[in-house]
Amino acid sequence: MIYLDNAATSFPKPEAVYRMLDHYLREVGANPGRSGHRRAVEAERLIGEARRALASLLGVSDPDRIIFGHNATDGLNIALKGFLRPGDHVVTSDLEHNSITRPLTGLEKKGWITVSRIASRAGFIEPAEVRSALGPQTRLVAVTHGSNVFGTIQPIGEIAEVAHAGGARILVDAAQTAGVAPLDIEAMGLDMVAFTGHKSLLGPMGTGGLALLPGVDPEPWREGGTGTDSSNPLHPRNYPAKLEGGTPNAAGIAALAEGARYVARRTPEAVRRHEVSLAALLRELVAGDERFTLHGGGDPSRELGIVSFTVRGYSPNEFAAALDEAYDIAVRPGLHCAPGAHRSLGTWPDGTVRVSTGPFTTEEEIRDAVRAMREIAAAAA
Ligand SMILES: Cc1ncc(COP(=O)(O)O)c(C=O)c1O
């Protein structure tokens, strides 16, 4: 099997992630913060360590400002629904994943907020375009850090400066970049950053959340049990409990810490360079073959290990199915939950075939995959 769908979720995970999941489920097992027995204390300790590992990797000095939730979608919803108030204006882009687009469109349709969607150019959001979309009511700029379709890394520090100069905060969707691109949240002044655990942080699915700068204070969107202050009919105001109602995915979070430690040891930039070099190899091997059209890409210093392409004679779905069925090669076809990016690319409505490399992808796998791609392309009617 050749797994080239790491932008959907990374696979395989580092061994330590599997070991921690097994250890937690068999030997810890308890609900963190809910009881005083030794296993509950150990569960709480592991979650505290996970917060510290994530805070250190992402450049956050107070680990309590790392909020754990289900995934990036959850982190984005906590931010958007907890931060925005009626009458706010939001600036976003056409590159966004549905996890930003849908909550914003939902709030817009209810008449609570207004939204400006700026057009990207060749996969990049221009800070100047953000500046011209700001208005007196703009309270938030909500944009992706890494496009899951083009693989382009956005100039997020500059966009943050522009947002702040206009009196707005920035919410960054780091689903594709946390663990694999330069992300120093405090140094870059990123007010709210949603991350997912199961992609480049190499943890299990059902983990992720939101990192917050001091002074950024969304209202809780999900209220409930926290194991503390139980007689209070209102949700606690202290971090991280304020934004973490309900039993967490404790085994997943403990295992996520192992993924984050693996990435920290190897360094996100080294992982990115590995992934981008293999994506570049794939581009190089199909360049000049006119049956393949490569979309986006071209500047490895500002990219992730993602290659989007279309193939003459095949829909993306047909081509990906052929790779799977005949060669056991996993890639992702379609719109990748980011329809605006495909409109911008000109690949709407069928989308593209997306190959995404990971920290364990090898050169041999890329060469084998390209051989399979050529054989399938040659069989087109
Ligand atoms: C850019 C981007 N944002 C958000 C998400 C949502 O991530 P999750 O499904 O982990 O919530 C994804 C997942 O593919 C993504 O690529």
PDB file of N, CA and C in Angstrom, residues 289-349:
ATOM      1  N   ASP A 289       4.741  15.606 -19.388  1.00  0.00           N
ATOM      2  CA  ASP A 289       3.766  14.603 -19.839  1.00  0.00           C
ATOM      3  C   ASP A 289       2.431  15.323 -19.973  1.00  0.00           C
ATOM      4  N   GLU A 290       2.019  15.554 -21.232  1.00  0.00           N
ATOM      5  CA  GLU A 290       0.863  16.449 -21.400  1.00  0.00           C
ATOM      6  C   GLU A 290      -0.472  15.841 -20.986  1.00  0.00           C
ATOM      7  N   ARG A 291      -0.459  14.565 -20.582  1.00  0.00           N
ATOM      8  CA  ARG A 291      -1.716  13.984 -20.086  1.00  0.00           C
ATOM      9  C   ARG A 291      -2.039  14.518 -18.685  1.00  0.00           C
ATOM     10  N   PHE A 292      -0.999  15.037 -17.996  1.00  0.00           N
ATOM     11  CA  PHE A 292      -1.198  15.543 -16.626  1.00  0.00           C
ATOM     12  C   PHE A 292      -1.134  17.067 -16.622  1.00  0.00           C
ATOM     13  N   THR A 293      -2.108  17.695 -15.945  1.00  0.00           N
ATOM     14  CA  THR A 293      -2.036  19.144 -15.719  1.00  0.00           C
ATOM     15  C   THR A 293      -1.848  19.373 -14.229  1.00  0.00           C
ATOM     16  N   LEU A 294      -0.724  19.991 -13.877  1.00  0.00           N
ATOM     17  CA  LEU A 294      -0.453  20.295 -12.464  1.00  0.00           C
ATOM     18  C   LEU A 294      -1.045  21.654 -12.133  1.00  0.00           C
ATOM     19  N   HIS A 295      -1.677  21.760 -10.966  1.00  0.00           N
ATOM     20  CA  HIS A 295      -2.324  23.024 -10.586  1.00  0.00           C
ATOM     21  C   HIS A 295      -1.624  23.609  -9.365  1.00  0.00           C
ATOM     22  N   GLY A 296      -1.274  24.885  -9.462  1.00  0.00           N
ATOM     23  CA  GLY A 296      -0.636  25.556  -8.310  1.00  0.00           C
ATOM     24  C   GLY A 296       0.810  25.117  -8.166  1.00  0.00           C
ATOM     25  N   GLY A 297       1.431  25.621  -7.136  1.00  0.00           N
ATOM     26  CA  GLY A 297       2.808  25.194  -6.835  1.00  0.00           C
ATOM     27  C   GLY A 297       3.847  25.995  -7.574  1.00  0.00           C
ATOM     28  N   GLY A 298       5.095  25.781  -7.210  1.00  0.00           N
ATOM     29  CA  GLY A 298       6.175  26.457  -7.934  1.00  0.00           C
ATOM     30  C   GLY A 298       7.195  27.134  -7.043  1.00  0.00           C
ATOM     31  N   ASP A 299       6.884  27.360  -5.774  1.00  0.00           N
ATOM     32  CA  ASP A 299       7.851  27.997  -4.882  1.00  0.00           C
ATOM     33  C   ASP A 299       7.983  27.140  -3.615  1.00  0.00           C
ATOM     34  N   PRO A 300       8.953  26.185  -3.633  1.00  0.00           N
ATOM     35  CA  PRO A 300       9.056  25.224  -2.531  1.00  0.00           C
ATOM     36  C   PRO A 300       9.250  25.871  -1.160  1.00  0.00           C
ATOM     37  N   SER A 301       9.746  27.127  -1.115  1.00  0.00           N
ATOM     38  CA  SER A 301       9.965  27.737   0.205  1.00  0.00           C
ATOM     39  C   SER A 301       8.644  28.148   0.865  1.00  0.00           C
ATOM     40  N   ARG A 302       7.574  28.227   0.059  1.00  0.00           N
ATOM     41  CA  ARG A 302       6.275  28.670   0.610  1.00  0.00           C
ATOM     42  C   ARG A 302       5.200  27.612   0.394  1.00  0.00           C
ATOM     43  N   GLU A 303       5.624  26.321   0.438  1.00  0.00           N
ATOM     44  CA  GLU A 303       4.668  25.262   0.125  1.00  0.00           C
ATOM     45  C   GLU A 303       4.678  24.126   1.115  1.00  0.00           C
ATOM     46  N   LEU A 304       3.596  23.345   1.063  1.00  0.00           N
ATOM     47  CA  LEU A 304       3.485  22.089   1.804  1.00  0.00           C
ATOM     48  C   LEU A 304       3.633  20.954   0.793  1.00  0.00           C
ATOM     49  N   GLY A 305       3.675  19.729   1.279  1.00  0.00           N
ATOM     50  CA  GLY A 305       3.841  18.581   0.382  1.00  0.00           C
ATOM     51  C   GLY A 305       2.537  18.166  -0.274  1.00  0.00           C
ATOM     52  N   ILE A 306       1.958  19.071  -1.046  1.00  0.00           N
ATOM     53  CA  ILE A 306       0.653  18.823  -1.692  1.00  0.00           C
ATOM     54  C   ILE A 306       0.785  19.084  -3.189  1.00  0.00           C
ATOM     55  N   VAL A 307       0.309  18.138  -4.004  1.00  0.00           N
ATOM     56  CA  VAL A 307       0.273  18.353  -5.456  1.00  0.00           C
ATOM     57  C   VAL A 307      -1.139  18.054  -5.939  1.00  0.00           C
ATOM     58  N   SER A 308      -1.752  19.043  -6.583  1.00  0.00           N
ATOM     59  CA  SER A 308      -3.090  18.876  -7.161  1.00  0.00           C
ATOM     60  C   SER A 308      -2.955  18.787  -8.670  1.00  0.00           C
ATOM     61  N   PHE A 309      -3.604  17.786  -9.264  1.00  0.00           N
ATOM     62  CA  PHE A 309      -3.507  17.664 -10.731  1.00  0.00           C
ATOM     63  C   PHE A 309      -4.783  17.070 -11.319  1.00  0.00           C
ATOM     64  N   THR A 310      -4.917  17.248 -12.624  1.00  0.00           N
ATOM     65  CA  THR A 310      -6.006  16.592 -13.361  1.00  0.00           C
ATOM     66  C   THR A 310      -5.358  15.777 -14.485  1.00  0.00           C
ATOM     67  N   VAL A 311      -6.114  14.783 -14.981  1.00  0.00           N
ATOM     68  CA  VAL A 311      -5.556  13.839 -15.948  1.00  0.00           C
ATOM     69  C   VAL A 311      -6.484  13.743 -17.155  1.00  0.00           C
ATOM     70  N   ARG A 312      -5.905  13.874 -18.349  1.00  0.00           N
ATOM     71  CA  ARG A 312      -6.707  13.817 -19.574  1.00  0.00           C
ATOM     72  C   ARG A 312      -7.445  12.477 -19.670  1.00  0.00           C
ATOM     73  N   GLY A 313      -8.732  12.554 -19.940  1.00  0.00           N
ATOM     74  CA  GLY A 313      -9.503  11.319 -20.142  1.00  0.00           C
ATOM     75  C   GLY A 313     -10.123  10.760 -18.877  1.00  0.00           C
ATOM     76  N   TYR A 314      -9.851  11.361 -17.736  1.00  0.00           N
ATOM     77  CA  TYR A 314     -10.396  10.853 -16.463  1.00  0.00           C
ATOM     78  C   TYR A 314     -10.984  11.994 -15.639  1.00  0.00           C
ATOM     79  N   SER A 315     -12.060  11.683 -14.925  1.00  0.00           N
ATOM     80  CA  SER A 315     -12.460  12.611 -13.857  1.00  0.00           C
ATOM     81  C   SER A 315     -11.535  12.313 -12.680  1.00  0.00           C
ATOM     82  N   PRO A 316     -11.339  13.275 -11.767  1.00  0.00           N
ATOM     83  CA  PRO A 316     -10.499  13.005 -10.596  1.00  0.00           C
ATOM     84  C   PRO A 316     -10.973  11.772  -9.815  1.00  0.00           C
ATOM     85  N   ASN A 317     -12.292  11.604  -9.712  1.00  0.00           N
ATOM     86  CA  ASN A 317     -12.814  10.432  -8.982  1.00  0.00           C
ATOM     87  C   ASN A 317     -12.410   9.131  -9.654  1.00  0.00           C
ATOM     88  N   GLU A 318     -12.544   9.090 -10.989  1.00  0.00           N
ATOM     89  CA  GLU A 318     -12.185   7.861 -11.719  1.00  0.00           C
ATOM     90  C   GLU A 318     -10.707   7.550 -11.561  1.00  0.00           C
ATOM     91  N   PHE A 319      -9.897   8.593 -11.656  1.00  0.00           N
ATOM     92  CA  PHE A 319      -8.452   8.366 -11.612  1.00  0.00           C
ATOM     93  C   PHE A 319      -8.011   7.878 -10.227  1.00  0.00           C
ATOM     94  N   ALA A 320      -8.572   8.509  -9.188  1.00  0.00           N
ATOM     95  CA  ALA A 320      -8.208   8.087  -7.819  1.00  0.00           C
ATOM     96  C   ALA A 320      -8.705   6.669  -7.547  1.00  0.00           C
ATOM     97  N   ALA A 321      -9.887   6.336  -8.078  1.00  0.00           N
ATOM     98  CA  ALA A 321     -10.418   4.982  -7.877  1.00  0.00           C
ATOM     99  C   ALA A 321      -9.521   3.958  -8.568  1.00  0.00           C
ATOM    100  N   ALA A 322      -9.009   4.303  -9.759  1.00  0.00           N
ATOM    101  CA  ALA A 322      -8.115   3.376 -10.471  1.00  0.00           C
ATOM    102  C   ALA A 322      -6.812   3.183  -9.684  1.00  0.00           C
ATOM    103  N   LEU A 323      -6.279   4.259  -9.132  1.00  0.00           N
ATOM    104  CA  LEU A 323      -5.053   4.126  -8.315  1.00  0.00           C
ATOM    105  C   LEU A 323      -5.296   3.209  -7.120  1.00  0.00           C
ATOM    106  N   ASP A 324      -6.438   3.368  -6.513  1.00  0.00           N
ATOM    107  CA  ASP A 324      -6.782   2.550  -5.337  1.00  0.00           C
ATOM    108  C   ASP A 324      -6.996   1.086  -5.741  1.00  0.00           C
ATOM    109  N   GLU A 325      -7.863   0.893  -6.731  1.00  0.00           N
ATOM    110  CA  GLU A 325      -8.272  -0.484  -7.060  1.00  0.00           C
ATOM    111  C   GLU A 325      -7.140  -1.294  -7.686  1.00  0.00           C
ATOM    112  N   ALA A 326      -6.419  -0.696  -8.607  1.00  0.00           N
ATOM    113  CA  ALA A 326      -5.415  -1.485  -9.342  1.00  0.00           C
ATOM    114  C   ALA A 326      -4.047  -1.471  -8.669  1.00  0.00           C
ATOM    115  N   TYR A 327      -3.756  -0.460  -7.839  1.00  0.00           N
ATOM    116  CA  TYR A 327      -2.382  -0.337  -7.302  1.00  0.00           C
ATOM    117  C   TYR A 327      -2.325  -0.163  -5.779  1.00  0.00           C
ATOM    118  N   ASP A 328      -3.474  -0.096  -5.137  1.00  0.00           N
ATOM    119  CA  ASP A 328      -3.522   0.142  -3.678  1.00  0.00           C
ATOM    120  C   ASP A 328      -2.756   1.413  -3.293  1.00  0.00           C
ATOM    121  N   ILE A 329      -3.023   2.474  -4.063  1.00  0.00           N
ATOM    122  CA  ILE A 329      -2.403   3.778  -3.770  1.00  0.00           C
ATOM    123  C   ILE A 329      -3.519   4.732  -3.333  1.00  0.00           C
ATOM    124  N   ALA A 330      -3.365   5.319  -2.156  1.00  0.00           N
ATOM    125  CA  ALA A 330      -4.423   6.172  -1.585  1.00  0.00           C
ATOM    126  C   ALA A 330      -4.121   7.644  -1.844  1.00  0.00           C
ATOM    127  N   VAL A 331      -5.020   8.296  -2.605  1.00  0.00           N
ATOM    128  CA  VAL A 331      -4.951   9.749  -2.817  1.00  0.00           C
ATOM    129  C   VAL A 331      -6.370  10.284  -2.632  1.00  0.00           C
ATOM    130  N   ARG A 332      -6.520  11.612  -2.702  1.00  0.00           N
ATOM    131  CA  ARG A 332      -7.888  12.140  -2.529  1.00  0.00           C
ATOM    132  C   ARG A 332      -8.345  12.937  -3.752  1.00  0.00           C
ATOM    133  N   PRO A 333      -9.482  12.550  -4.353  1.00  0.00           N
ATOM    134  CA  PRO A 333     -10.031  13.331  -5.474  1.00  0.00           C
ATOM    135  C   PRO A 333     -11.121  14.284  -5.000  1.00  0.00           C
ATOM    136  N   GLY A 334     -11.483  15.242  -5.864  1.00  0.00           N
ATOM    137  CA  GLY A 334     -12.674  16.053  -5.593  1.00  0.00           C
ATOM    138  C   GLY A 334     -12.342  17.477  -5.195  1.00  0.00           C
ATOM    139  N   LEU A 335     -13.242  18.052  -4.409  1.00  0.00           N
ATOM    140  CA  LEU A 335     -13.139  19.476  -4.052  1.00  0.00           C
ATOM    141  C   LEU A 335     -12.425  19.696  -2.720  1.00  0.00           C
ATOM    142  N   HIS A 336     -12.140  18.643  -1.989  1.00  0.00           N
ATOM    143  CA  HIS A 336     -11.362  18.735  -0.745  1.00  0.00           C
ATOM    144  C   HIS A 336     -11.982  19.704   0.266  1.00  0.00           C
ATOM    145  N   CYS A 337     -13.304  19.787   0.285  1.00  0.00           N
ATOM    146  CA  CYS A 337     -14.043  20.675   1.219  1.00  0.00           C
ATOM    147  C   CYS A 337     -13.635  22.137   1.064  1.00  0.00           C
ATOM    148  N   ALA A 338     -13.050  22.500  -0.077  1.00  0.00           N
ATOM    149  CA  ALA A 338     -12.632  23.897  -0.276  1.00  0.00           C
ATOM    150  C   ALA A 338     -13.083  24.338  -1.665  1.00  0.00           C
ATOM    151  N   PRO A 339     -14.412  24.471  -1.870  1.00  0.00           N
ATOM    152  CA  PRO A 339     -14.922  24.741  -3.221  1.00  0.00           C
ATOM    153  C   PRO A 339     -14.410  26.053  -3.805  1.00  0.00           C
ATOM    154  N   GLY A 340     -14.223  27.073  -2.976  1.00  0.00           N
ATOM    155  CA  GLY A 340     -13.766  28.376  -3.484  1.00  0.00           C
ATOM    156  C   GLY A 340     -12.379  28.276  -4.104  1.00  0.00           C
ATOM    157  N   ALA A 341     -11.526  27.441  -3.508  1.00  0.00           N
ATOM    158  CA  ALA A 341     -10.169  27.287  -4.042  1.00  0.00           C
ATOM    159  C   ALA A 341     -10.235  26.675  -5.437  1.00  0.00           C
ATOM    160  N   HIS A 342     -11.174  25.754  -5.646  1.00  0.00           N
ATOM    161  CA  HIS A 342     -11.299  25.136  -6.974  1.00  0.00           C
ATOM    162  C   HIS A 342     -11.916  26.097  -7.978  1.00  0.00           C
ATOM    163  N   ARG A 343     -12.795  26.978  -7.505  1.00  0.00           N
ATOM    164  CA  ARG A 343     -13.330  27.996  -8.436  1.00  0.00           C
ATOM    165  C   ARG A 343     -12.176  28.877  -8.900  1.00  0.00           C
ATOM    166  N   SER A 344     -11.302  29.228  -7.950  1.00  0.00           N
ATOM    167  CA  SER A 344     -10.174  30.097  -8.273  1.00  0.00           C
ATOM    168  C   SER A 344      -9.190  29.391  -9.220  1.00  0.00           C
ATOM    169  N   LEU A 345      -9.049  28.073  -9.024  1.00  0.00           N
ATOM    170  CA  LEU A 345      -8.117  27.270  -9.825  1.00  0.00           C
ATOM    171  C   LEU A 345      -8.683  26.949 -11.211  1.00  0.00           C
ATOM    172  N   GLY A 346     -10.021  27.055 -11.344  1.00  0.00           N
ATOM    173  CA  GLY A 346     -10.667  26.660 -12.605  1.00  0.00           C
ATOM    174  C   GLY A 346     -10.952  25.174 -12.657  1.00  0.00           C
ATOM    175  N   THR A 347     -10.967  24.505 -11.514  1.00  0.00           N
ATOM    176  CA  THR A 347     -11.197  23.056 -11.491  1.00  0.00           C
ATOM    177  C   THR A 347     -12.545  22.700 -10.857  1.00  0.00           C
ATOM    178  N   TRP A 348     -13.404  23.691 -10.724  1.00  0.00           N
ATOM    179  CA  TRP A 348     -14.772  23.469 -10.281  1.00  0.00           C
ATOM    180  C   TRP A 348     -15.563  22.853 -11.445  1.00  0.00           C
ATOM    181  N   PRO A 349     -16.468  21.895 -11.319  1.00  0.00           N
ATOM    182  CA  PRO A 349     -16.966  21.322 -10.069  1.00  0.00           C
ATOM    183  C   PRO A 349     -16.350  19.956  -9.714  1.00  0.00           C
TER     184      PRO A 349
END
